[in-house]
Coordinates of C-alpha atoms in Angstrom, one line a residue:
M15 CA 38.9 2.9 -32.1
R16 CA 40.0 6.5 -32.1
V17 CA 38.6 9.2 -29.9
T18 CA 37.6 12.3 -31.9
D19 CA 39.3 15.4 -30.9
T20 CA 36.6 18.0 -30.4
A21 CA 38.9 20.6 -29.0
Q22 CA 39.4 22.3 -32.3
K23 CA 35.6 22.7 -32.7
A24 CA 35.5 24.4 -29.3
K25 CA 38.6 26.5 -30.1
W26 CA 40.4 25.1 -27.1
S27 CA 44.0 23.9 -26.5
P28 CA 45.1 21.8 -23.6
P29 CA 47.6 23.2 -21.1
A30 CA 51.3 22.1 -21.5
H31 CA 51.1 19.4 -18.8
V32 CA 48.0 17.7 -20.2
K33 CA 48.7 14.9 -22.6
Q34 CA 46.0 14.4 -25.2
E35 CA 45.8 10.8 -26.4
Q36 CA 44.5 9.0 -29.4
E37 CA 44.8 5.3 -28.9
E38 CA 43.1 2.0 -29.9
V39 CA 40.7 0.9 -27.2
D40 CA 39.8 -2.8 -26.7
V41 CA 36.1 -3.0 -26.7
S42 CA 35.8 -6.7 -26.6
R43 CA 36.1 -6.7 -22.8
H44 CA 33.7 -5.5 -20.1
E45 CA 34.2 -5.0 -16.4
D46 CA 32.4 -8.3 -15.6
G47 CA 34.2 -10.2 -18.3
E48 CA 31.0 -10.8 -20.4
Q49 CA 30.1 -7.5 -22.0
E50 CA 31.2 -6.7 -25.4
G51 CA 30.6 -3.5 -27.4
E52 CA 31.0 -2.1 -30.9
E53 CA 33.6 0.3 -32.1
A54 CA 32.5 3.6 -30.5
D55 CA 32.3 6.8 -32.4
L56 CA 32.2 9.6 -29.9
S57 CA 32.3 12.4 -32.5
R58 CA 28.7 12.9 -31.6
F59 CA 29.4 13.8 -28.0
P60 CA 31.2 17.0 -26.8
L61 CA 34.0 15.4 -24.8
I62 CA 37.7 14.9 -24.8
R63 CA 39.7 12.0 -23.4
V64 CA 42.6 13.4 -21.3
I65 CA 45.3 12.3 -19.0
V66 CA 45.9 14.6 -16.1
K67 CA 49.5 14.3 -15.1
G68 CA 50.7 15.0 -11.6
E69 CA 53.6 17.3 -10.8
D70 CA 56.1 14.6 -10.5
E71 CA 55.2 12.8 -13.7
Q72 CA 57.2 13.2 -17.0
D73 CA 57.4 11.6 -20.3
E74 CA 60.4 9.3 -20.9
G75 CA 63.4 11.2 -22.1
E76 CA 61.7 14.6 -21.5
P77 CA 63.7 16.9 -19.2
R78 CA 61.9 17.7 -16.0
Q79 CA 62.8 21.4 -16.2
D80 CA 60.9 21.8 -19.5
R81 CA 57.7 20.7 -17.8
S82 CA 57.2 23.2 -15.0
P83 CA 53.6 22.7 -13.6
R84 CA 51.0 25.4 -13.9
G85 CA 48.8 26.6 -11.2
D86 CA 45.7 26.8 -13.3
S87 CA 43.3 23.9 -14.0
A88 CA 44.3 21.1 -16.3
C89 CA 40.7 20.4 -17.4
Q90 CA 39.0 23.0 -19.5
T91 CA 36.8 20.7 -21.7
P92 CA 33.7 22.0 -23.4
L93 CA 31.7 20.0 -20.9
G94 CA 32.8 22.4 -18.2
C95 CA 34.3 19.7 -15.9
S96 CA 35.3 21.2 -12.5
P97 CA 39.0 21.5 -12.1
A98 CA 38.9 19.8 -8.7
A99 CA 37.2 16.8 -10.2
E100 CA 40.0 16.4 -12.8
E101 CA 42.8 17.0 -10.3
S102 CA 41.4 14.4 -8.0
Q103 CA 41.6 11.9 -10.8
A104 CA 45.3 12.6 -11.4
G105 CA 46.7 10.1 -14.0
E106 CA 43.3 8.6 -14.9
R107 CA 41.5 8.7 -18.2
I108 CA 38.1 10.3 -17.8
F109 CA 35.0 10.1 -20.0
I110 CA 32.0 12.2 -19.0
C111 CA 28.4 11.8 -20.2
P112 CA 27.2 15.0 -21.9
F113 CA 23.7 14.3 -20.8
C114 CA 24.0 13.7 -17.0
G115 CA 27.6 14.3 -16.2
K116 CA 28.3 10.7 -15.0
S117 CA 32.0 9.8 -15.5
F118 CA 33.6 6.6 -16.8
N119 CA 37.1 5.3 -16.9
R120 CA 36.6 3.3 -20.1
Q121 CA 35.3 4.7 -23.4
E122 CA 33.1 1.7 -24.3
H123 CA 31.2 2.0 -21.0
L124 CA 30.3 5.6 -21.8
V125 CA 29.1 4.6 -25.2
G126 CA 26.7 2.0 -23.7
H127 CA 25.6 4.5 -21.0
V128 CA 24.8 7.3 -23.5
M129 CA 22.4 5.0 -25.3
I130 CA 20.3 5.0 -22.2
H131 CA 19.6 8.7 -22.9
T132 CA 19.3 8.4 -26.7
G133 CA 17.3 5.2 -26.7
E134 CA 19.5 3.8 -29.4
K135 CA 19.5 0.0 -29.7
P136 CA 21.7 -0.8 -32.7
F137 CA 22.1 -4.6 -32.0
V138 CA 19.1 -6.6 -33.1
C139 CA 18.3 -10.2 -32.3
C140 CA 17.9 -12.2 -35.6
V141 CA 15.5 -14.6 -33.9
C142 CA 12.9 -12.5 -32.1
G143 CA 13.8 -8.9 -33.3
G144 CA 14.6 -7.6 -29.8
G145 CA 16.9 -4.6 -29.8
F146 CA 19.9 -3.9 -27.5
S147 CA 22.2 -1.0 -26.8
L148 CA 25.3 -3.2 -26.4
K149 CA 26.6 -6.2 -28.4
G150 CA 27.4 -8.1 -25.2
T151 CA 23.8 -7.7 -24.0
L152 CA 22.6 -9.2 -27.3
M153 CA 25.0 -12.1 -26.9
I154 CA 23.6 -12.8 -23.4
H155 CA 20.1 -12.6 -24.8
M156 CA 20.9 -15.1 -27.6
R157 CA 21.4 -17.7 -24.9
T158 CA 17.7 -17.6 -24.2
H159 CA 17.2 -19.0 -27.8
S160 CA 20.2 -21.3 -27.9
G161 CA 19.8 -22.7 -24.4
E162 CA 23.6 -22.1 -23.8
R163 CA 24.5 -22.1 -20.1
P164 CA 28.3 -21.5 -20.0
F165 CA 28.5 -20.8 -16.2
P166 CA 28.5 -24.0 -14.0
C167 CA 28.2 -24.1 -10.3
S168 CA 31.3 -25.7 -8.8
V169 CA 29.2 -27.1 -5.9
C170 CA 26.1 -28.7 -7.4
G171 CA 26.8 -28.5 -11.1
E172 CA 23.8 -26.4 -12.0
R173 CA 24.5 -24.2 -15.0
F174 CA 23.5 -20.6 -15.8
S175 CA 23.4 -18.4 -18.9
Q176 CA 24.7 -15.3 -17.1
K177 CA 27.6 -15.0 -14.6
V178 CA 25.6 -12.7 -12.3
N179 CA 23.0 -15.5 -12.0
L180 CA 25.7 -17.9 -11.0
T181 CA 27.0 -15.4 -8.4
T182 CA 23.5 -15.1 -6.9
H183 CA 23.1 -18.9 -6.9
M184 CA 26.3 -19.5 -5.1
R185 CA 24.9 -17.7 -2.1
T186 CA 22.5 -20.6 -1.6
H187 CA 25.5 -22.7 -0.8
T188 CA 27.6 -20.1 1.1
G189 CA 24.7 -18.5 3.0
E190 CA 26.0 -15.1 2.1
K191 CA 23.5 -12.3 2.5
P192 CA 25.3 -9.1 1.5
F193 CA 22.3 -6.8 1.3
S194 CA 21.1 -5.4 4.6
C195 CA 17.9 -3.5 5.5
S196 CA 18.8 -0.1 7.0
V197 CA 15.6 -0.1 9.1
C198 CA 15.4 -3.5 10.7
G199 CA 18.7 -5.1 9.9
E200 CA 17.4 -8.1 8.0
N201 CA 19.8 -9.5 5.4
F202 CA 19.1 -10.7 1.9
S203 CA 21.1 -12.6 -0.7
Q204 CA 19.6 -10.5 -3.6
K205 CA 19.3 -6.8 -4.0
G206 CA 15.9 -7.2 -5.5
N207 CA 14.6 -9.0 -2.4
L208 CA 15.9 -6.2 -0.2
M209 CA 14.0 -3.6 -2.4
K210 CA 10.8 -5.6 -2.1
H211 CA 11.3 -5.9 1.7
M212 CA 11.9 -2.1 2.0
R213 CA 8.3 -1.6 0.8
T214 CA 7.0 -3.3 4.0
H215 CA 8.6 -0.3 5.9
T216 CA 7.7 2.4 3.4
G217 CA 4.2 1.1 2.5
E218 CA 5.0 1.8 -1.1
K219 CA 2.7 -0.1 -3.5
P220 CA 3.9 0.9 -7.0
F221 CA 1.9 -1.7 -9.0
P222 CA -1.8 -0.8 -9.5
C223 CA -4.5 -3.0 -11.0
S224 CA -5.8 -1.5 -14.2
V225 CA -9.3 -3.0 -13.6
C226 CA -10.2 -2.2 -10.0
G227 CA -7.3 0.1 -8.9
E228 CA -6.1 -2.1 -6.0
R229 CA -2.3 -1.5 -5.5
F230 CA 0.4 -4.0 -4.7
S231 CA 4.0 -3.8 -3.4
Q232 CA 5.2 -6.6 -5.7
K233 CA 4.6 -7.1 -9.4
G234 CA 4.1 -10.9 -8.9
N235 CA 1.2 -10.2 -6.5
L236 CA -0.4 -8.0 -9.2
V237 CA -0.1 -10.7 -11.8
I238 CA -1.8 -13.2 -9.5
H239 CA -4.5 -10.7 -8.6
M240 CA -5.3 -10.0 -12.3
R241 CA -6.3 -13.6 -12.7
T242 CA -9.3 -12.9 -10.5
H243 CA -10.5 -10.5 -13.2
T244 CA -9.5 -12.6 -16.3
G245 CA -10.3 -16.0 -14.9
E246 CA -6.9 -17.3 -16.1
K247 CA -5.8 -20.6 -14.6
P248 CA -2.4 -21.3 -16.1
F249 CA -1.5 -24.3 -13.9
S250 CA -2.9 -27.6 -15.0
C251 CA -2.9 -31.0 -13.2
S252 CA -1.2 -33.5 -15.4
L253 CA -3.3 -36.4 -13.9
C254 CA -6.9 -35.1 -14.1
G255 CA -6.6 -31.8 -16.1
K256 CA -8.0 -29.6 -13.4
T257 CA -6.7 -26.0 -13.6
F258 CA -5.6 -23.5 -11.0
A259 CA -4.7 -19.8 -10.8
L260 CA -1.9 -20.4 -8.3
K261 CA 1.0 -22.8 -8.5
G262 CA 0.7 -23.5 -4.8
S263 CA -2.9 -24.6 -5.3
L264 CA -1.8 -27.0 -8.0
R265 CA 0.9 -28.4 -5.7
K266 CA -1.7 -29.1 -3.0
H267 CA -4.1 -30.6 -5.4
T268 CA -1.4 -33.0 -6.9
R269 CA -1.0 -34.5 -3.4
T270 CA -4.6 -35.8 -3.7
H271 CA -3.4 -38.1 -6.5
T272 CA 0.1 -39.0 -5.3
E273 CA 0.6 -38.6 -1.5
K274 CA -0.9 -37.9 1.9
P275 CA 1.9 -36.6 4.0
F276 CA -0.2 -35.3 6.9
G277 CA -1.2 -38.0 9.5
C278 CA -3.7 -37.7 12.4
S279 CA -2.0 -38.5 15.7
A280 CA -5.2 -39.7 17.2
C281 CA -6.5 -42.2 14.7
G282 CA -3.8 -42.5 12.1
K283 CA -5.9 -41.3 9.1
R284 CA -3.8 -39.5 6.6
F285 CA -4.5 -36.3 4.5
S286 CA -3.1 -34.6 1.5
Q287 CA -3.3 -31.1 3.0
K288 CA -2.4 -29.7 6.4
G289 CA -5.6 -27.7 6.5
I290 CA -7.8 -30.8 6.0
L291 CA -5.9 -32.6 8.8
M292 CA -6.6 -29.6 11.1
R293 CA -10.3 -29.8 10.3
H294 CA -10.3 -33.5 11.0
A295 CA -8.5 -33.1 14.3
R296 CA -11.5 -31.1 15.6
T297 CA -13.6 -34.2 15.3
H298 CA -11.4 -35.6 18.1
T299 CA -11.0 -32.5 20.2
G300 CA -14.6 -31.1 19.7
E301 CA -13.1 -27.6 19.1
K302 CA -15.4 -25.2 17.3
P303 CA -13.4 -22.0 16.8
F304 CA -15.8 -20.3 14.4
S305 CA -18.7 -18.5 16.1
C306 CA -21.8 -16.9 14.5
P307 CA -21.9 -13.1 15.2
F308 CA -25.7 -13.2 15.2
C309 CA -26.6 -16.2 17.4
A310 CA -23.3 -17.3 18.9
K311 CA -23.6 -20.8 17.5
S312 CA -20.2 -22.2 16.8
F313 CA -18.7 -24.4 14.1
S314 CA -15.6 -26.5 13.5
V315 CA -15.3 -25.5 9.9
K316 CA -15.3 -21.9 8.6
G317 CA -17.3 -22.9 5.5
N318 CA -20.1 -24.1 7.7
L319 CA -20.2 -20.8 9.5
L320 CA -20.5 -18.9 6.2
T321 CA -23.4 -21.1 5.1
H322 CA -25.1 -20.7 8.5
T323 CA -24.7 -16.9 8.5
R324 CA -26.8 -16.7 5.3
I325 CA -29.8 -17.9 7.4
H326 CA -29.5 -14.5 9.2
T327 CA -28.6 -12.3 6.3
G328 CA -31.0 -13.9 3.7
E329 CA -28.2 -14.1 1.2
K330 CA -28.7 -16.6 -1.6
P331 CA -25.7 -16.4 -3.9
F332 CA -26.4 -19.5 -6.0
S333 CA -29.0 -19.1 -8.7
C334 CA -30.5 -21.5 -11.2
S335 CA -29.7 -20.5 -14.8
A336 CA -32.9 -22.3 -16.0
C337 CA -35.6 -20.7 -13.8
G338 CA -33.8 -18.1 -11.7
A339 CA -34.5 -19.8 -8.3
R340 CA -31.8 -18.9 -5.7
F341 CA -30.3 -21.0 -2.9
T342 CA -28.0 -20.4 0.1
V343 CA -25.8 -23.4 -0.6
R344 CA -24.3 -24.8 -3.8
S345 CA -25.5 -28.4 -3.0
A346 CA -29.1 -27.2 -2.9
L347 CA -28.7 -25.7 -6.3
V348 CA -27.1 -28.9 -7.7
Q349 CA -30.1 -30.9 -6.4
H350 CA -32.6 -28.4 -7.9
V351 CA -31.0 -28.4 -11.3
R352 CA -31.8 -32.1 -11.6
T353 CA -35.5 -31.3 -11.7
H354 CA -34.7 -29.6 -15.0
T355 CA -32.2 -32.1 -16.4
G356 CA -33.9 -35.3 -15.2
E357 CA -30.6 -36.6 -13.9
R358 CA -30.9 -39.3 -11.2
P359 CA -27.4 -40.2 -10.1
F360 CA -28.2 -42.3 -7.1
A361 CA -29.0 -46.0 -7.9
C362 CA -30.3 -48.8 -5.6
S363 CA -27.9 -51.7 -5.5
F364 CA -30.7 -54.2 -5.0
C365 CA -33.2 -53.3 -7.8
G366 CA -31.4 -50.6 -9.9
K367 CA -34.0 -47.9 -9.3
T368 CA -32.5 -44.4 -9.6
F369 CA -33.1 -41.2 -7.6
S370 CA -32.2 -37.6 -8.0
Q371 CA -31.4 -37.2 -4.2
K372 CA -29.4 -39.3 -1.9
V373 CA -32.0 -39.0 0.9
S374 CA -34.6 -40.5 -1.4
L375 CA -32.4 -43.5 -2.1
M376 CA -31.8 -44.1 1.6
T377 CA -35.6 -44.1 2.2
H378 CA -36.1 -46.6 -0.6
L379 CA -33.4 -49.0 0.6
R380 CA -35.2 -49.6 3.8
R381 CA -37.9 -51.4 1.8
H382 CA -35.3 -54.0 0.8
T383 CA -33.5 -54.3 4.2
G384 CA -36.2 -53.5 6.7
E385 CA -33.5 -51.8 8.7
K386 CA -31.3 -48.7 8.9
V387 CA -29.6 -48.3 5.6
P388 CA -26.0 -49.7 5.5
P389 CA -23.6 -47.0 4.2
Q390 CA -22.2 -49.4 1.6
H391 CA -25.6 -49.6 -0.2
T392 CA -25.7 -45.8 -0.8
H393 CA -23.8 -44.9 -3.9
K394 CA -24.0 -42.9 -7.1
K395 CA -25.0 -44.6 -10.3
S396 CA -21.9 -45.4 -12.3
K397 CA -21.7 -43.5 -15.6
T398 CA -21.8 -45.5 -18.7

């Protein structure tokens, strides 16, 4: 790759102690060992690659007395680089972005950077059509299609498609947290996590909901919130097919099928969720932490308080789609709907007679037993 000499276009000649170079540049390497680039044509950009030599430097075989240093600036490129900047980089090759002035010590890095300004993406994925400004970035992207993971963890063997992901993963083993919050001092293993954390101090919420306008500090929270508008439930139980909007909700639900890790210390009964155990524990302690703001009646379960409060407010959020009748609790609506459908899910185990309400079955059973209804005789009719 050759650097185009634009000095002639600008009618400019370098001072005697500035060596102007044209050399082949290896673009198959990147600073992180992964990135690759194409052969760069910088003839589009008004810059010159230069070597600024110090006073004590000389070419091999060149008499020192023939190279007396000058007092004026060695950098007079058409970009208008400041002399101090060039002199401070004595002996270094400098490539300067014509758009923003950022400098690079390798030509291929400048080429990739300039495409940020131009929007040029000459490398196209043959699988999905995605465009990229650098060949190395395309190669990394191709691993999402091929499944290639060339970077293995030396500790646990997990493999990664990018070296940077392996570096981040290694911190889970080493405990390294190189990113520190300047406000509270909390440390993080990833820069992105630090940026998210900083919003707790600044109050910044850059992600707005396009439907209701509510704003969020993290994009993930916005994605979850949007499901309240769309009704999307992307997480499905593999055992019963029930769907959930949150992955955590699915995880809790799955325990109802597979495990009950939370045990009651009083009676030994086990539960699939910690919240259910806490509710159960109140049956032993008698605790009723939820108080009605209208009558001061208290409840052990928050849901029972909400239902009770509707007595005071008159709210009836559950309506029948057939006749429009409204109810304060869902169970009352379910019972009412049976008057339209004719469904009678409660069957007598003695004579087989069916009922639409459980209380009606319990009353009927007394005719058979002559006593208080045993719990085992109250059940729903099995579906055929």
